[in-house]
Amino acid sequence: MSEPISVREFLAAQRPRRADAARNFDALLIAAREAFAEHGAEASLEDIARRAGVGIGTLYRNFPTRRHLFEAVYVNEVEDLGRMAGSLADRPSWDALVTWLHRFVDYAMTKRAIREALQGEESPVFLACRRSMYDSATPLLQRAQQDGAVRTDMDMDDLLRMVSGIASVAFLDDAQRTRVLAIALDGIRSRP
């Protein structure tokens, strides 16, 4: 049985080596993430290329199929979540966890569009992303629990399912989503 692919290896294998090509690649990932969050899985590839400031041929050179683009955006989002979790290590445990969860909500909205397009498929890339995300986020929760800031009768799976549920609901606006998330997060705080 082969070793499972790591999230970092997946993106590194796709990212072009030339600086200008790498900039285009990164611009396409950012544009695609925004387009998928706004328009779902049916976002126009021509619009994504336009947002990135490149031609449609450049998009197809980097991502030969829509699936390649979906997977690359997904992996990039998970990489960002992992980097963010690592950068929060010096912050107070509750603040670090809440900051990361707010970024997770943005990720969950993009993920929903991608999962719809791939019809819930559990590819090796998605499984590696899930493992990577849990590996980077679990220490944030555990530290908050050890500090007494968060209840101990839950784990990261419980927490991410709750927050994913909130992220999947249609809200009137971002302010309402933020308010509902704050209410839910208040429920995970430790009570004296």
PDB file of C-alpha atoms in Angstrom:
ATOM      1  CA  MET A   1       0.000   0.000   0.000  1.00  0.00           C
ATOM      2  CA  SER A   2       1.431   3.389  -0.951  1.00  0.00           C
ATOM      3  CA  GLU A   3       2.045   6.187   1.521  1.00  0.00           C
ATOM      4  CA  PRO A   4      -0.864   8.669   1.561  1.00  0.00           C
ATOM      5  CA  ILE A   5      -0.195  11.973  -0.178  1.00  0.00           C
ATOM      6  CA  SER A   6       0.434  14.960   2.052  1.00  0.00           C
ATOM      7  CA  VAL A   7      -1.368  18.229   1.490  1.00  0.00           C
ATOM      8  CA  ARG A   8       1.927  20.087   1.104  1.00  0.00           C
ATOM      9  CA  GLU A   9       3.226  17.598  -1.495  1.00  0.00           C
ATOM     10  CA  PHE A  10       0.037  17.887  -3.549  1.00  0.00           C
ATOM     11  CA  LEU A  11       0.340  21.660  -4.030  1.00  0.00           C
ATOM     12  CA  ALA A  12       4.117  21.568  -4.445  1.00  0.00           C
ATOM     13  CA  ALA A  13       3.758  19.078  -7.275  1.00  0.00           C
ATOM     14  CA  GLN A  14       1.317  21.352  -9.098  1.00  0.00           C
ATOM     15  CA  ARG A  15       2.881  24.781  -8.482  1.00  0.00           C
ATOM     16  CA  PRO A  16       5.024  25.933 -11.413  1.00  0.00           C
ATOM     17  CA  ARG A  17       8.693  26.686 -10.730  1.00  0.00           C
ATOM     18  CA  ARG A  18       9.030  29.893 -12.784  1.00  0.00           C
ATOM     19  CA  ALA A  19       8.160  32.958 -10.693  1.00  0.00           C
ATOM     20  CA  ASP A  20       5.703  34.464 -13.196  1.00  0.00           C
ATOM     21  CA  ALA A  21       3.928  31.138 -13.690  1.00  0.00           C
ATOM     22  CA  ALA A  22       3.756  30.600  -9.907  1.00  0.00           C
ATOM     23  CA  ARG A  23       2.198  34.068  -9.486  1.00  0.00           C
ATOM     24  CA  ASN A  24      -0.442  33.171 -12.089  1.00  0.00           C
ATOM     25  CA  PHE A  25      -1.086  29.856 -10.349  1.00  0.00           C
ATOM     26  CA  ASP A  26      -1.567  31.595  -6.984  1.00  0.00           C
ATOM     27  CA  ALA A  27      -3.771  34.314  -8.536  1.00  0.00           C
ATOM     28  CA  LEU A  28      -5.969  31.620 -10.083  1.00  0.00           C
ATOM     29  CA  LEU A  29      -6.352  29.869  -6.709  1.00  0.00           C
ATOM     30  CA  ILE A  30      -7.407  33.116  -5.019  1.00  0.00           C
ATOM     31  CA  ALA A  31      -9.817  34.022  -7.821  1.00  0.00           C
ATOM     32  CA  ALA A  32     -11.314  30.529  -7.860  1.00  0.00           C
ATOM     33  CA  ARG A  33     -11.813  30.517  -4.077  1.00  0.00           C
ATOM     34  CA  GLU A  34     -13.669  33.828  -4.278  1.00  0.00           C
ATOM     35  CA  ALA A  35     -15.757  32.724  -7.261  1.00  0.00           C
ATOM     36  CA  PHE A  36     -16.694  29.390  -5.668  1.00  0.00           C
ATOM     37  CA  ALA A  37     -17.674  31.117  -2.418  1.00  0.00           C
ATOM     38  CA  GLU A  38     -19.842  33.609  -4.333  1.00  0.00           C
ATOM     39  CA  HIS A  39     -21.326  31.439  -7.090  1.00  0.00           C
ATOM     40  CA  GLY A  40     -20.863  27.857  -5.990  1.00  0.00           C
ATOM     41  CA  ALA A  41     -19.505  25.022  -8.086  1.00  0.00           C
ATOM     42  CA  GLU A  42     -20.925  26.478 -11.273  1.00  0.00           C
ATOM     43  CA  ALA A  43     -18.699  29.567 -11.143  1.00  0.00           C
ATOM     44  CA  SER A  44     -17.524  30.480 -14.622  1.00  0.00           C
ATOM     45  CA  LEU A  45     -13.967  29.475 -15.468  1.00  0.00           C
ATOM     46  CA  GLU A  46     -13.762  32.490 -17.769  1.00  0.00           C
ATOM     47  CA  ASP A  47     -14.698  34.717 -14.820  1.00  0.00           C
ATOM     48  CA  ILE A  48     -12.044  33.051 -12.662  1.00  0.00           C
ATOM     49  CA  ALA A  49      -9.385  33.677 -15.318  1.00  0.00           C
ATOM     50  CA  ARG A  50     -10.522  37.305 -15.675  1.00  0.00           C
ATOM     51  CA  ARG A  51     -10.410  37.854 -11.888  1.00  0.00           C
ATOM     52  CA  ALA A  52      -6.892  36.417 -11.824  1.00  0.00           C
ATOM     53  CA  GLY A  53      -5.815  38.702 -14.653  1.00  0.00           C
ATOM     54  CA  VAL A  54      -4.888  35.823 -16.969  1.00  0.00           C
ATOM     55  CA  GLY A  55      -6.297  34.249 -20.098  1.00  0.00           C
ATOM     56  CA  ILE A  56      -8.415  31.115 -20.100  1.00  0.00           C
ATOM     57  CA  GLY A  57      -5.488  29.235 -21.691  1.00  0.00           C
ATOM     58  CA  THR A  58      -3.366  29.952 -18.611  1.00  0.00           C
ATOM     59  CA  LEU A  59      -6.128  28.570 -16.408  1.00  0.00           C
ATOM     60  CA  TYR A  60      -6.281  25.354 -18.452  1.00  0.00           C
ATOM     61  CA  ARG A  61      -2.476  25.003 -18.529  1.00  0.00           C
ATOM     62  CA  ASN A  62      -2.465  25.019 -14.733  1.00  0.00           C
ATOM     63  CA  PHE A  63      -5.727  23.151 -14.205  1.00  0.00           C
ATOM     64  CA  PRO A  64      -6.625  20.935 -17.179  1.00  0.00           C
ATOM     65  CA  THR A  65     -10.045  20.076 -15.718  1.00  0.00           C
ATOM     66  CA  ARG A  66     -12.495  21.710 -13.361  1.00  0.00           C
ATOM     67  CA  ARG A  67     -11.771  18.908 -10.894  1.00  0.00           C
ATOM     68  CA  HIS A  68      -8.049  19.827 -10.851  1.00  0.00           C
ATOM     69  CA  LEU A  69      -9.009  23.396  -9.988  1.00  0.00           C
ATOM     70  CA  PHE A  70     -11.464  22.295  -7.278  1.00  0.00           C
ATOM     71  CA  GLU A  71      -8.884  20.049  -5.637  1.00  0.00           C
ATOM     72  CA  ALA A  72      -6.131  22.679  -5.784  1.00  0.00           C
ATOM     73  CA  VAL A  73      -8.388  25.326  -4.204  1.00  0.00           C
ATOM     74  CA  TYR A  74      -9.424  22.874  -1.515  1.00  0.00           C
ATOM     75  CA  VAL A  75      -5.838  21.899  -0.725  1.00  0.00           C
ATOM     76  CA  ASN A  76      -4.752  25.542  -0.674  1.00  0.00           C
ATOM     77  CA  GLU A  77      -7.520  26.390   1.801  1.00  0.00           C
ATOM     78  CA  VAL A  78      -6.465  23.543   4.090  1.00  0.00           C
ATOM     79  CA  GLU A  79      -2.822  24.657   3.861  1.00  0.00           C
ATOM     80  CA  ASP A  80      -3.889  28.189   4.848  1.00  0.00           C
ATOM     81  CA  LEU A  81      -5.837  26.819   7.817  1.00  0.00           C
ATOM     82  CA  GLY A  82      -2.805  24.825   8.934  1.00  0.00           C
ATOM     83  CA  ARG A  83      -0.456  27.803   8.651  1.00  0.00           C
ATOM     84  CA  MET A  84      -2.929  29.947  10.549  1.00  0.00           C
ATOM     85  CA  ALA A  85      -3.221  27.391  13.363  1.00  0.00           C
ATOM     86  CA  GLY A  86       0.557  27.388  13.713  1.00  0.00           C
ATOM     87  CA  SER A  87       0.710  31.194  13.766  1.00  0.00           C
ATOM     88  CA  LEU A  88      -1.758  31.393  16.665  1.00  0.00           C
ATOM     89  CA  ALA A  89       0.387  29.471  19.151  1.00  0.00           C
ATOM     90  CA  ASP A  90       1.433  32.617  21.061  1.00  0.00           C
ATOM     91  CA  ARG A  91      -2.073  33.993  21.497  1.00  0.00           C
ATOM     92  CA  PRO A  92      -4.301  33.239  24.489  1.00  0.00           C
ATOM     93  CA  SER A  93      -5.877  29.832  23.952  1.00  0.00           C
ATOM     94  CA  TRP A  94      -9.501  30.993  23.683  1.00  0.00           C
ATOM     95  CA  ASP A  95      -8.645  33.813  21.263  1.00  0.00           C
ATOM     96  CA  ALA A  96      -6.516  31.479  19.150  1.00  0.00           C
ATOM     97  CA  LEU A  97      -9.288  28.891  18.874  1.00  0.00           C
ATOM     98  CA  VAL A  98     -12.003  31.443  18.055  1.00  0.00           C
ATOM     99  CA  THR A  99      -9.821  33.212  15.471  1.00  0.00           C
ATOM    100  CA  TRP A 100      -9.121  29.897  13.758  1.00  0.00           C
ATOM    101  CA  LEU A 101     -12.795  28.899  13.809  1.00  0.00           C
ATOM    102  CA  HIS A 102     -13.814  32.163  12.130  1.00  0.00           C
ATOM    103  CA  ARG A 103     -11.361  31.385   9.326  1.00  0.00           C
ATOM    104  CA  PHE A 104     -12.733  27.819   9.242  1.00  0.00           C
ATOM    105  CA  VAL A 105     -16.203  29.229   8.483  1.00  0.00           C
ATOM    106  CA  ASP A 106     -14.813  30.926   5.356  1.00  0.00           C
ATOM    107  CA  TYR A 107     -13.157  27.658   4.367  1.00  0.00           C
ATOM    108  CA  ALA A 108     -16.382  25.700   4.955  1.00  0.00           C
ATOM    109  CA  MET A 109     -18.285  27.936   2.554  1.00  0.00           C
ATOM    110  CA  THR A 110     -15.730  27.291  -0.199  1.00  0.00           C
ATOM    111  CA  LYS A 111     -15.618  23.591   0.662  1.00  0.00           C
ATOM    112  CA  ARG A 112     -19.382  23.284   0.267  1.00  0.00           C
ATOM    113  CA  ALA A 113     -19.218  24.481  -3.350  1.00  0.00           C
ATOM    114  CA  ILE A 114     -16.365  22.121  -4.133  1.00  0.00           C
ATOM    115  CA  ARG A 115     -18.029  19.128  -2.458  1.00  0.00           C
ATOM    116  CA  GLU A 116     -21.239  19.783  -4.398  1.00  0.00           C
ATOM    117  CA  ALA A 117     -19.281  19.702  -7.639  1.00  0.00           C
ATOM    118  CA  LEU A 118     -17.554  16.466  -6.762  1.00  0.00           C
ATOM    119  CA  GLN A 119     -20.757  14.957  -5.329  1.00  0.00           C
ATOM    120  CA  GLY A 120     -19.398  14.098  -1.908  1.00  0.00           C
ATOM    121  CA  GLU A 121     -16.544  12.024  -3.274  1.00  0.00           C
ATOM    122  CA  GLU A 122     -13.873  11.003  -0.743  1.00  0.00           C
ATOM    123  CA  SER A 123     -10.735  11.173  -2.870  1.00  0.00           C
ATOM    124  CA  PRO A 124      -7.270  10.590  -1.396  1.00  0.00           C
ATOM    125  CA  VAL A 125      -6.738  14.360  -1.637  1.00  0.00           C
ATOM    126  CA  PHE A 126      -9.805  15.083   0.501  1.00  0.00           C
ATOM    127  CA  LEU A 127      -8.828  12.448   3.045  1.00  0.00           C
ATOM    128  CA  ALA A 128      -5.311  13.928   3.291  1.00  0.00           C
ATOM    129  CA  CYS A 129      -6.821  17.392   3.721  1.00  0.00           C
ATOM    130  CA  ARG A 130      -9.097  16.234   6.514  1.00  0.00           C
ATOM    131  CA  ARG A 131      -6.184  14.591   8.324  1.00  0.00           C
ATOM    132  CA  SER A 132      -4.012  17.684   7.883  1.00  0.00           C
ATOM    133  CA  MET A 133      -6.725  20.031   9.138  1.00  0.00           C
ATOM    134  CA  TYR A 134      -7.432  17.954  12.234  1.00  0.00           C
ATOM    135  CA  ASP A 135      -3.709  17.583  12.946  1.00  0.00           C
ATOM    136  CA  SER A 136      -3.181  21.352  12.855  1.00  0.00           C
ATOM    137  CA  ALA A 137      -6.368  22.412  14.679  1.00  0.00           C
ATOM    138  CA  THR A 138      -6.599  19.823  17.459  1.00  0.00           C
ATOM    139  CA  PRO A 139      -3.738  21.386  19.466  1.00  0.00           C
ATOM    140  CA  LEU A 140      -5.684  24.690  19.549  1.00  0.00           C
ATOM    141  CA  LEU A 141      -8.681  22.957  21.111  1.00  0.00           C
ATOM    142  CA  GLN A 142      -6.577  20.884  23.492  1.00  0.00           C
ATOM    143  CA  ARG A 143      -4.682  23.941  24.710  1.00  0.00           C
ATOM    144  CA  ALA A 144      -7.969  25.801  25.330  1.00  0.00           C
ATOM    145  CA  GLN A 145      -9.270  22.775  27.239  1.00  0.00           C
ATOM    146  CA  GLN A 146      -6.083  22.501  29.314  1.00  0.00           C
ATOM    147  CA  ASP A 147      -6.334  26.215  30.152  1.00  0.00           C
ATOM    148  CA  GLY A 148      -9.903  25.677  31.373  1.00  0.00           C
ATOM    149  CA  ALA A 149     -11.352  27.960  28.680  1.00  0.00           C
ATOM    150  CA  VAL A 150     -13.285  25.233  26.839  1.00  0.00           C
ATOM    151  CA  ARG A 151     -15.363  22.346  28.087  1.00  0.00           C
ATOM    152  CA  THR A 152     -13.608  18.999  28.045  1.00  0.00           C
ATOM    153  CA  ASP A 153     -16.537  16.797  27.028  1.00  0.00           C
ATOM    154  CA  MET A 154     -16.003  17.475  23.327  1.00  0.00           C
ATOM    155  CA  ASP A 155     -13.376  16.832  20.685  1.00  0.00           C
ATOM    156  CA  MET A 156     -12.339  18.505  17.440  1.00  0.00           C
ATOM    157  CA  ASP A 157     -14.780  16.419  15.404  1.00  0.00           C
ATOM    158  CA  ASP A 158     -17.688  17.627  17.570  1.00  0.00           C
ATOM    159  CA  LEU A 159     -16.550  21.229  17.270  1.00  0.00           C
ATOM    160  CA  LEU A 160     -16.001  21.201  13.507  1.00  0.00           C
ATOM    161  CA  ARG A 161     -19.340  19.517  12.865  1.00  0.00           C
ATOM    162  CA  MET A 162     -21.088  22.221  14.896  1.00  0.00           C
ATOM    163  CA  VAL A 163     -19.270  25.057  13.125  1.00  0.00           C
ATOM    164  CA  SER A 164     -19.732  23.407   9.714  1.00  0.00           C
ATOM    165  CA  GLY A 165     -23.456  23.250  10.379  1.00  0.00           C
ATOM    166  CA  ILE A 166     -23.514  26.961  11.089  1.00  0.00           C
ATOM    167  CA  ALA A 167     -21.460  27.684   7.979  1.00  0.00           C
ATOM    168  CA  SER A 168     -23.890  25.730   5.800  1.00  0.00           C
ATOM    169  CA  VAL A 169     -26.944  27.787   6.765  1.00  0.00           C
ATOM    170  CA  ALA A 170     -28.086  30.695   4.599  1.00  0.00           C
ATOM    171  CA  PHE A 171     -27.949  33.873   6.680  1.00  0.00           C
ATOM    172  CA  LEU A 172     -29.312  37.319   5.963  1.00  0.00           C
ATOM    173  CA  ASP A 173     -25.774  38.725   6.019  1.00  0.00           C
ATOM    174  CA  ASP A 174     -22.287  38.147   7.400  1.00  0.00           C
ATOM    175  CA  ALA A 175     -23.140  39.991  10.606  1.00  0.00           C
ATOM    176  CA  GLN A 176     -25.877  37.481  11.397  1.00  0.00           C
ATOM    177  CA  ARG A 177     -23.529  34.536  10.677  1.00  0.00           C
ATOM    178  CA  THR A 178     -20.921  36.053  13.006  1.00  0.00           C
ATOM    179  CA  ARG A 179     -23.526  36.597  15.728  1.00  0.00           C
ATOM    180  CA  VAL A 180     -24.860  33.022  15.506  1.00  0.00           C
ATOM    181  CA  LEU A 181     -21.314  31.640  15.574  1.00  0.00           C
ATOM    182  CA  ALA A 182     -20.568  33.710  18.699  1.00  0.00           C
ATOM    183  CA  ILE A 183     -23.691  32.308  20.393  1.00  0.00           C
ATOM    184  CA  ALA A 184     -22.654  28.740  19.545  1.00  0.00           C
ATOM    185  CA  LEU A 185     -19.078  29.295  20.689  1.00  0.00           C
ATOM    186  CA  ASP A 186     -20.338  30.670  23.980  1.00  0.00           C
ATOM    187  CA  GLY A 187     -21.858  27.221  24.503  1.00  0.00           C
ATOM    188  CA  ILE A 188     -18.449  25.520  24.397  1.00  0.00           C
ATOM    189  CA  ARG A 189     -16.876  27.747  27.046  1.00  0.00           C
ATOM    190  CA  SER A 190     -16.155  26.202  30.426  1.00  0.00           C
ATOM    191  CA  ARG A 191     -18.460  27.274  33.194  1.00  0.00           C
ATOM    192  CA  PRO A 192     -17.180  27.616  36.762  1.00  0.00           C
TER     193      PRO A 192
END
